[in-house]
Short mmCIF file of C-alpha atoms in Angstrom, two decimals:
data_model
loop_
_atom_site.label_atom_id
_atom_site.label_comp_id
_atom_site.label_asym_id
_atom_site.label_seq_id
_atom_site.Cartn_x
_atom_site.Cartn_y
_atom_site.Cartn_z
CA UNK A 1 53.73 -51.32 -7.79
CA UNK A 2 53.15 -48.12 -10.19
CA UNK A 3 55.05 -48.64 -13.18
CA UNK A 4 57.27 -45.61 -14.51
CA UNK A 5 54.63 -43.33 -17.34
CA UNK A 6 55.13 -43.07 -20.74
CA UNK A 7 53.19 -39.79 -21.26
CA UNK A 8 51.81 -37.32 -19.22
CA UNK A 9 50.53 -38.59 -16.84
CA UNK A 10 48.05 -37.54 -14.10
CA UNK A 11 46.43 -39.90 -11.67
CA UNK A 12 43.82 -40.60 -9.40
CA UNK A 13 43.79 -41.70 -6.26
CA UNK A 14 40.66 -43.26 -4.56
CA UNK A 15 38.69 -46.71 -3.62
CA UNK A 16 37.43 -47.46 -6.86
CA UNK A 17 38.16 -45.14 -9.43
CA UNK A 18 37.48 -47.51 -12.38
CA UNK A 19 34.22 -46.56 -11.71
CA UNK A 20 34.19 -43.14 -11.69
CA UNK A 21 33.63 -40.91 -15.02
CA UNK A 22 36.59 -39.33 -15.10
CA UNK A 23 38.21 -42.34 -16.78
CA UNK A 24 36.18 -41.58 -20.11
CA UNK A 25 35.64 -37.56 -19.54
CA UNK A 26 39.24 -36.81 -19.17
CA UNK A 27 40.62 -38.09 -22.38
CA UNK A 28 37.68 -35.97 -23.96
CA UNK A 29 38.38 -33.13 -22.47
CA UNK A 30 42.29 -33.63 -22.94
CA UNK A 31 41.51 -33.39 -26.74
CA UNK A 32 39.55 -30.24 -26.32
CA UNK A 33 42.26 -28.67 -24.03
CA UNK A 34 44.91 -29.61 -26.27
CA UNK A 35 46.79 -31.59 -23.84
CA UNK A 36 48.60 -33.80 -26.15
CA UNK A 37 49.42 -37.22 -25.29
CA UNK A 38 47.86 -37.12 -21.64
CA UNK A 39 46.25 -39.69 -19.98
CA UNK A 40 44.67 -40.83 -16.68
CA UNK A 41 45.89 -43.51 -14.46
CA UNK A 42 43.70 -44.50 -11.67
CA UNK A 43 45.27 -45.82 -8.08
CA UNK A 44 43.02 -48.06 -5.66
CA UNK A 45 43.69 -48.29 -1.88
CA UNK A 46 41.94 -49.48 0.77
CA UNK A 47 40.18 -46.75 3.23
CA UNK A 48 42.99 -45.78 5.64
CA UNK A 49 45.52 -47.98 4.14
CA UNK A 50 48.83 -48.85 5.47
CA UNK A 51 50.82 -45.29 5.56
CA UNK A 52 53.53 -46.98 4.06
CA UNK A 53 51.51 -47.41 1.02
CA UNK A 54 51.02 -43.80 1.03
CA UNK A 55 54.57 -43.22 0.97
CA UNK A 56 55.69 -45.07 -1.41
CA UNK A 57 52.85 -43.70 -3.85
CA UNK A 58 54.16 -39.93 -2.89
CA UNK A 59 57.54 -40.79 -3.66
CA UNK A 60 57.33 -42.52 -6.70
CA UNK A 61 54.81 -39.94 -8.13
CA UNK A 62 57.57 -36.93 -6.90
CA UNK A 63 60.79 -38.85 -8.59
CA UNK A 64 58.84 -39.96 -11.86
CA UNK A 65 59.57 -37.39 -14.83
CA UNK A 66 56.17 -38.03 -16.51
CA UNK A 67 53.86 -38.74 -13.99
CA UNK A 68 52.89 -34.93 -13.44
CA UNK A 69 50.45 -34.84 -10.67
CA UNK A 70 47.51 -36.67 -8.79
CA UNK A 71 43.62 -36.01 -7.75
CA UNK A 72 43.20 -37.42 -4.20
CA UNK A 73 39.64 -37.97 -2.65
CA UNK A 74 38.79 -40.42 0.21
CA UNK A 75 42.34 -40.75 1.52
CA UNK A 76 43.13 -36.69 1.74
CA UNK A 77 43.86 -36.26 5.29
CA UNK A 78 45.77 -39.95 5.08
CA UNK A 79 48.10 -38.94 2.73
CA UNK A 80 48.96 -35.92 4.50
CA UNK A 81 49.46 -37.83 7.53
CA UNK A 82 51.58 -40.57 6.60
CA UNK A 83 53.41 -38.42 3.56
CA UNK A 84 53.41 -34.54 3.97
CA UNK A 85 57.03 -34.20 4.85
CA UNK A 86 57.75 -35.78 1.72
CA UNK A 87 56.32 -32.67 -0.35
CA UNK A 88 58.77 -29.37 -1.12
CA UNK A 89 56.15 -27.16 -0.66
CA UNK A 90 52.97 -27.06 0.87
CA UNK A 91 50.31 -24.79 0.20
CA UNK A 92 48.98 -22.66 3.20
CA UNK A 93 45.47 -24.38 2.53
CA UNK A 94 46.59 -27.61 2.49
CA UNK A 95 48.76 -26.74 5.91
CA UNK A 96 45.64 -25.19 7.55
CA UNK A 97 43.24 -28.30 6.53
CA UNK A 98 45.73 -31.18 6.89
CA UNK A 99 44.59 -32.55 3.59
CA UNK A 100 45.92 -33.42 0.55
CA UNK A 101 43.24 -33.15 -2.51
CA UNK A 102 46.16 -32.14 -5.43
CA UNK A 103 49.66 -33.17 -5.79
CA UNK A 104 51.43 -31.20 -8.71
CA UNK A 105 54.99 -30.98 -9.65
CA UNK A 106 56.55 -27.09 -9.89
CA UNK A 107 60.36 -26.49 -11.40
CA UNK A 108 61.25 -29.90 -9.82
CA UNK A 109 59.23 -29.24 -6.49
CA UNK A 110 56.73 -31.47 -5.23
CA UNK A 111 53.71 -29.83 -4.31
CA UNK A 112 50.74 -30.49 -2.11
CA UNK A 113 47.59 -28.24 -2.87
CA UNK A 114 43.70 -28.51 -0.92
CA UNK A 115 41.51 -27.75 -3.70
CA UNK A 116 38.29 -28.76 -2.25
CA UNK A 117 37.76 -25.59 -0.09
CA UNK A 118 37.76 -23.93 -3.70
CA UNK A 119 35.91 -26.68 -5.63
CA UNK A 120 33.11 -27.17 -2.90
CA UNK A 121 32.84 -22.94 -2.74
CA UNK A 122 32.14 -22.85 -6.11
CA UNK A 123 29.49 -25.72 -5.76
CA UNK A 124 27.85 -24.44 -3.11
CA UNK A 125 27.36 -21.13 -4.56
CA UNK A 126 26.10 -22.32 -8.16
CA UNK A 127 22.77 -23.35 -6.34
CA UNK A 128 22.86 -21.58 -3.38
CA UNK A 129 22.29 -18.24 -4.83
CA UNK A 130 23.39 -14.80 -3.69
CA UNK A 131 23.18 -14.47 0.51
CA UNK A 132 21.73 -17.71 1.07
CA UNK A 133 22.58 -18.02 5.01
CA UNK A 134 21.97 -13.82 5.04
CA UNK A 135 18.97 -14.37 3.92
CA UNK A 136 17.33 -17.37 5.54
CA UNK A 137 19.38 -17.61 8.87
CA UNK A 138 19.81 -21.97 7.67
CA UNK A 139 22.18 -23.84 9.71
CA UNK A 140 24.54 -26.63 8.02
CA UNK A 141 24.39 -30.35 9.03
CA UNK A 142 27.43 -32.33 7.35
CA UNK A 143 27.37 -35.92 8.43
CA UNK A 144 30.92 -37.12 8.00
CA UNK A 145 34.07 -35.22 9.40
CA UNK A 146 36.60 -36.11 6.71
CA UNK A 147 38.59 -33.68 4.35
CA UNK A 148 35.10 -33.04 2.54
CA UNK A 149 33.51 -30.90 5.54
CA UNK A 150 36.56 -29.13 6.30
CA UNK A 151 36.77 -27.82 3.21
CA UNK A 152 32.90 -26.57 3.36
CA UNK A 153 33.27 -25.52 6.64
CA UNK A 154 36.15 -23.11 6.13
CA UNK A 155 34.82 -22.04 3.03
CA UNK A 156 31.19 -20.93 4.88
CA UNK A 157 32.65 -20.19 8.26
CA UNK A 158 34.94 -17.28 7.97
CA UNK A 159 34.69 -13.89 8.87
CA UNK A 160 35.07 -12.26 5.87
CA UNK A 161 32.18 -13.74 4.53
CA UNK A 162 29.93 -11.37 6.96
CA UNK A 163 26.53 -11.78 6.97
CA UNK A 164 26.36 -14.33 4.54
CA UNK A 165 27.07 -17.34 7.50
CA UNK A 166 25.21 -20.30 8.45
CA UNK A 167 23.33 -20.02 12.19
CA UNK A 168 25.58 -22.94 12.98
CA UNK A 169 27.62 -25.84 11.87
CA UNK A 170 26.83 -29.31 13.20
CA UNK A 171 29.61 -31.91 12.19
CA UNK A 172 28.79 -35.50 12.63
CA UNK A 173 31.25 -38.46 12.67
CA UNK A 174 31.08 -42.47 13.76
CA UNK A 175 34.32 -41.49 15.75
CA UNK A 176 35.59 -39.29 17.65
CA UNK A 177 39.32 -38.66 15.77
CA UNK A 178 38.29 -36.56 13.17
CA UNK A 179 35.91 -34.62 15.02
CA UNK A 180 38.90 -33.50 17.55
CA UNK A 181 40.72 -33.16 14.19
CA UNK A 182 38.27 -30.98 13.15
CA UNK A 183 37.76 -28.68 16.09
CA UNK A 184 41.51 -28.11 16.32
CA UNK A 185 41.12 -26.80 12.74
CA UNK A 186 38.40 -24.74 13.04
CA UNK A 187 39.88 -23.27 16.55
CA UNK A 188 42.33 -21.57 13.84
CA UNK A 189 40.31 -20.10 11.10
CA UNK A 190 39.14 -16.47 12.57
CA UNK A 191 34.96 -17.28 12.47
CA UNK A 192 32.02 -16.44 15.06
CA UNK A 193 30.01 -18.89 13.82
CA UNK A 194 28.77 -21.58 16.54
CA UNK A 195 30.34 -25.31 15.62
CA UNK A 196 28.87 -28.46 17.05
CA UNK A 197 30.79 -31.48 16.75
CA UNK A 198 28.95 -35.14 17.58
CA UNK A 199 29.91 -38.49 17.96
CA UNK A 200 27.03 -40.27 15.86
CA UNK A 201 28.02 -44.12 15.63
CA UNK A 202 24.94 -45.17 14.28
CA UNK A 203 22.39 -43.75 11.59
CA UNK A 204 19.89 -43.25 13.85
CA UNK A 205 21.84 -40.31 16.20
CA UNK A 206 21.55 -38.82 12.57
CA UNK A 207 18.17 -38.47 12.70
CA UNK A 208 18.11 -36.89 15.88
CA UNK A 209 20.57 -34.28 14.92
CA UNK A 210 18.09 -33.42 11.51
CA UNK A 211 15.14 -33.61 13.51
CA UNK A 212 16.65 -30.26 15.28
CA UNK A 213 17.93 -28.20 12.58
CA UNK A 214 15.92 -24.89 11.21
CA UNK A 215 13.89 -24.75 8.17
CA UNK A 216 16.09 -24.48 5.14
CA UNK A 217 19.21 -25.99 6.45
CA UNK A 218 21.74 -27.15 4.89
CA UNK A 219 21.82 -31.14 4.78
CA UNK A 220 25.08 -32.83 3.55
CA UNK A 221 26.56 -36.64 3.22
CA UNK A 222 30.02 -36.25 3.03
CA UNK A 223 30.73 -39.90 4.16
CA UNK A 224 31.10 -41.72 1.34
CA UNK A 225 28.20 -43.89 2.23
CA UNK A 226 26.32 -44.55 -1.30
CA UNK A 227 29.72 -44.86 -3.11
CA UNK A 228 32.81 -45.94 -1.49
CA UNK A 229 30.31 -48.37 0.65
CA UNK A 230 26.76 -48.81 0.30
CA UNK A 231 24.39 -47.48 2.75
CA UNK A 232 23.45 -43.33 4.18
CA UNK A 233 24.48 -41.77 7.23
CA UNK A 234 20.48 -41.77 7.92
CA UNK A 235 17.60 -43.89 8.47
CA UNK A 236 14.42 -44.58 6.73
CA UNK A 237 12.66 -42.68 9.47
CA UNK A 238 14.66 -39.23 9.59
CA UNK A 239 12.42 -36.18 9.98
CA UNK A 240 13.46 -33.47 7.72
CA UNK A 241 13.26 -29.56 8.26
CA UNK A 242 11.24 -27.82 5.65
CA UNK A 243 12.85 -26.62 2.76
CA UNK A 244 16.08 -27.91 3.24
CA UNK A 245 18.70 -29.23 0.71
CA UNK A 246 20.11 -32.64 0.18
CA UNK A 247 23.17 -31.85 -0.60
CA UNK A 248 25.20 -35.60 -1.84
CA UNK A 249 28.79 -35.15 -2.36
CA UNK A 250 28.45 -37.82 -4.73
CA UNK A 251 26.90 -38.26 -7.93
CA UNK A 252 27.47 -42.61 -8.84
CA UNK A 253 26.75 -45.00 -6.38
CA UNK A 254 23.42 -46.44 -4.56
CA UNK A 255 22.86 -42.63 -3.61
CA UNK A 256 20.57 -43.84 -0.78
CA UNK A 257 20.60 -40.87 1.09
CA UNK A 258 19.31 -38.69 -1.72
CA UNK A 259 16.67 -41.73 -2.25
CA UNK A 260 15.92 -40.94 1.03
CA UNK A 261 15.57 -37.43 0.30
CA UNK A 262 13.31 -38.02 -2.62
CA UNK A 263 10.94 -39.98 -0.59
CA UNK A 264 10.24 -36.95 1.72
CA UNK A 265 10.68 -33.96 -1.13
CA UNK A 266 7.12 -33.04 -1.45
CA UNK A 267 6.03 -33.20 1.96
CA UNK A 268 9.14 -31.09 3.33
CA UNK A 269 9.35 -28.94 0.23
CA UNK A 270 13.12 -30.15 -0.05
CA UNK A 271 15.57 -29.33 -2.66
CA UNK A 272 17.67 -32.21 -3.81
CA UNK A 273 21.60 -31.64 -5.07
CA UNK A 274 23.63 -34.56 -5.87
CA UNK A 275 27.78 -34.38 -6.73
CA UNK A 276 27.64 -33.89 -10.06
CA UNK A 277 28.83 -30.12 -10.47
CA UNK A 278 31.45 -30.52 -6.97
CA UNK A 279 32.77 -33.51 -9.43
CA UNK A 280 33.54 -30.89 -12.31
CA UNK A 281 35.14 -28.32 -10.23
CA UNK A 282 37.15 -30.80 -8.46
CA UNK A 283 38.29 -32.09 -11.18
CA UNK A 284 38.75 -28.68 -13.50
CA UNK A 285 40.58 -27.24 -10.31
CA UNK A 286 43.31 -29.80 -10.35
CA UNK A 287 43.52 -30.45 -13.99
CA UNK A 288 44.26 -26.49 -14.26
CA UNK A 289 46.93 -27.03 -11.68
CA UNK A 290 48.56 -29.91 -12.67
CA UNK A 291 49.21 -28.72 -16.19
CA UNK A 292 49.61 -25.73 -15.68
CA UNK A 293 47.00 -23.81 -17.64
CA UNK A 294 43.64 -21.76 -16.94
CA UNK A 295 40.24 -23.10 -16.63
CA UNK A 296 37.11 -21.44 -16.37
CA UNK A 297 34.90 -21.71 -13.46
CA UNK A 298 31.74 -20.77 -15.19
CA UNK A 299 30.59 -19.19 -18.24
CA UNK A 300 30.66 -20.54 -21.47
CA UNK A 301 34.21 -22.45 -21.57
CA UNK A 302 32.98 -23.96 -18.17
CA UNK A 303 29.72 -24.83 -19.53
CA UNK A 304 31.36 -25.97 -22.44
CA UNK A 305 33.71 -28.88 -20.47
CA UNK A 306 30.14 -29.94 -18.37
CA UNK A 307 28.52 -30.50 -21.75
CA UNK A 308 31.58 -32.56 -22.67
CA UNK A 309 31.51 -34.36 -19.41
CA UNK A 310 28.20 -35.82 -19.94
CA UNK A 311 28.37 -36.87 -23.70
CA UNK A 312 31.87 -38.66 -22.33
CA UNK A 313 30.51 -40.92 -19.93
CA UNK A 314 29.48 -38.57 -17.38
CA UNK A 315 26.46 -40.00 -15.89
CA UNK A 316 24.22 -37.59 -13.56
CA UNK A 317 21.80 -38.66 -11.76
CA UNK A 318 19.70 -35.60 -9.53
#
């Protein structure tokens, strides 16, 4: 049971968050931000916990004065499912994605927020470059069908990005829930671009899948395999397109998939992106919202809280 804060308080909701480097980057960058007195509490639940659990974690975190606001990754769509009508307001993202990746407080109004279609947009486009899909016609593979792809799939999908699409989306998952969960998403955001969805139970259906894809594509683990359990979506044995990137959402772990990646880089000409700047933006994205106050999303002041990430604990590993 969450006991009542003492300060400002924001928290952070995951598997094992002891772990993660948040714990020692955010009191650095609290001091540099001038956030006085603020500190970092981190919550561990199982994967799909009881939703009763979620409950009572939204409803003490809406009727405790100092506890301001919460980071949520693993259990976004959870929390949303078990706890959304417990929010005042929810933000049209959040509504459209069924996922809860920021919880914030607003003149006494609970508020749920999806971040990640931001966060992962401005990932995606610090080493994608200009035009990418314009440009090289790549197709997107994201193994793993959890809040995590729908975010990157709405933010590369739509319309009003022209041109500048993937060939198609294929969207993998061990089960078949969040792939219909997905499909009923997409089936609202206005987009032409083809979407695959399929059942892969085991690592090597995978493989197939990559062995199909274009030259340049788009590869990502958004499973949690390599952090929240050990392990990668693939085998050993998966054939890579040429030139494509490994893109891991995570950056701590086993990271076997980009291992895996590694192994077959100079052969396939790959390019190899691990979590590390999708952490920052996460995090910066909430942070901003939470407290109320504006963050850069690159330039200098953004450079400036990466270089304070990593002398705080931050550990990349790419």
């Amino acid at each position: 049971m969450l006991s009542p804060a003492r300060k400002p308080t924001l928290y952070f909701i995951g598997v094992t968050t002891a772990q993660s480097s948040i714990m020692g980057v955010f009191p650095a960058w609290a001091r540099h931000l001038g956030l006085v007195d603020a500190e970092i509490r981190g919550v561990d639940l199982p994967l799909h916990a009881d939703p009763a659990e979620y409950r009572r974690l939204v409803a003490f975190l809406k009727d405790d004065p100092l506890s301001l606001g919460a980071l949520v990754t693993t259990h976004k769509i959870d929390i949303f499912d078990a706890a959304g009508d417990l929010f005042d307001v929810v933000d049209p993202l959040a509504e459209l994605t069924r996922e809860i990746s920021c919880i914030s407080k607003r003149e006494g109004r609970l508020v749920c927020h999806a971040k990640d279609p931001i966060a992962s947009g401005l990932a995606l486009e610090s080493f994608l470059g200009p035009d990418f899909f314009a440009r090289t016609g790549a197709a997107v593979f994201a193994m793993g069908a959890g809040g995590s792809s729908i975010a990157i799939t709405w933010y590369l999908m739509r319309r009003s990005r022209g041109q500048n699409v993937p060939s198609r989306i294929v969207v993998s998952n061990r089960s078949p829930a969040r792939l219909d969960l997905l499909r009923d998403i997409h089936a609202r955001i206005d987009s032409a671009v083809p979407v695959d969805y399929v059942l892969t139970p085991a690592p090597g259906d995978n493989d197939a899948v990559l062995a199909r894809l274009p030259a340049r594509s788009l590869v990502i683990n958004a499973t949690g395999l390599g952090k929240d359990a050990p392990g990668s979506p693939l085998t050993g044995a998966a054939a890579w397109p040429d030139g494509a990137i490994a893109w891991d959402l995570n950056y701590r772990g086993d990271l076997v998939f980009l291992e895996q990646a590694r192994s077959r880089q100079a052969v396939h000409g790959l390019r190899i992106e691990d979590g590390w700047t999708y952490f920052l933006h996460g995090w910066t994205q909430v942070i901003a919202e939470v407290f109320g106050i504006d963050l850069p999303s690159q330039g200098p002041g953004f450079d400036a809280l990466s270089h304070i990430a990593r002398d705080s604990g931050g550990v990349r590993r790419a």
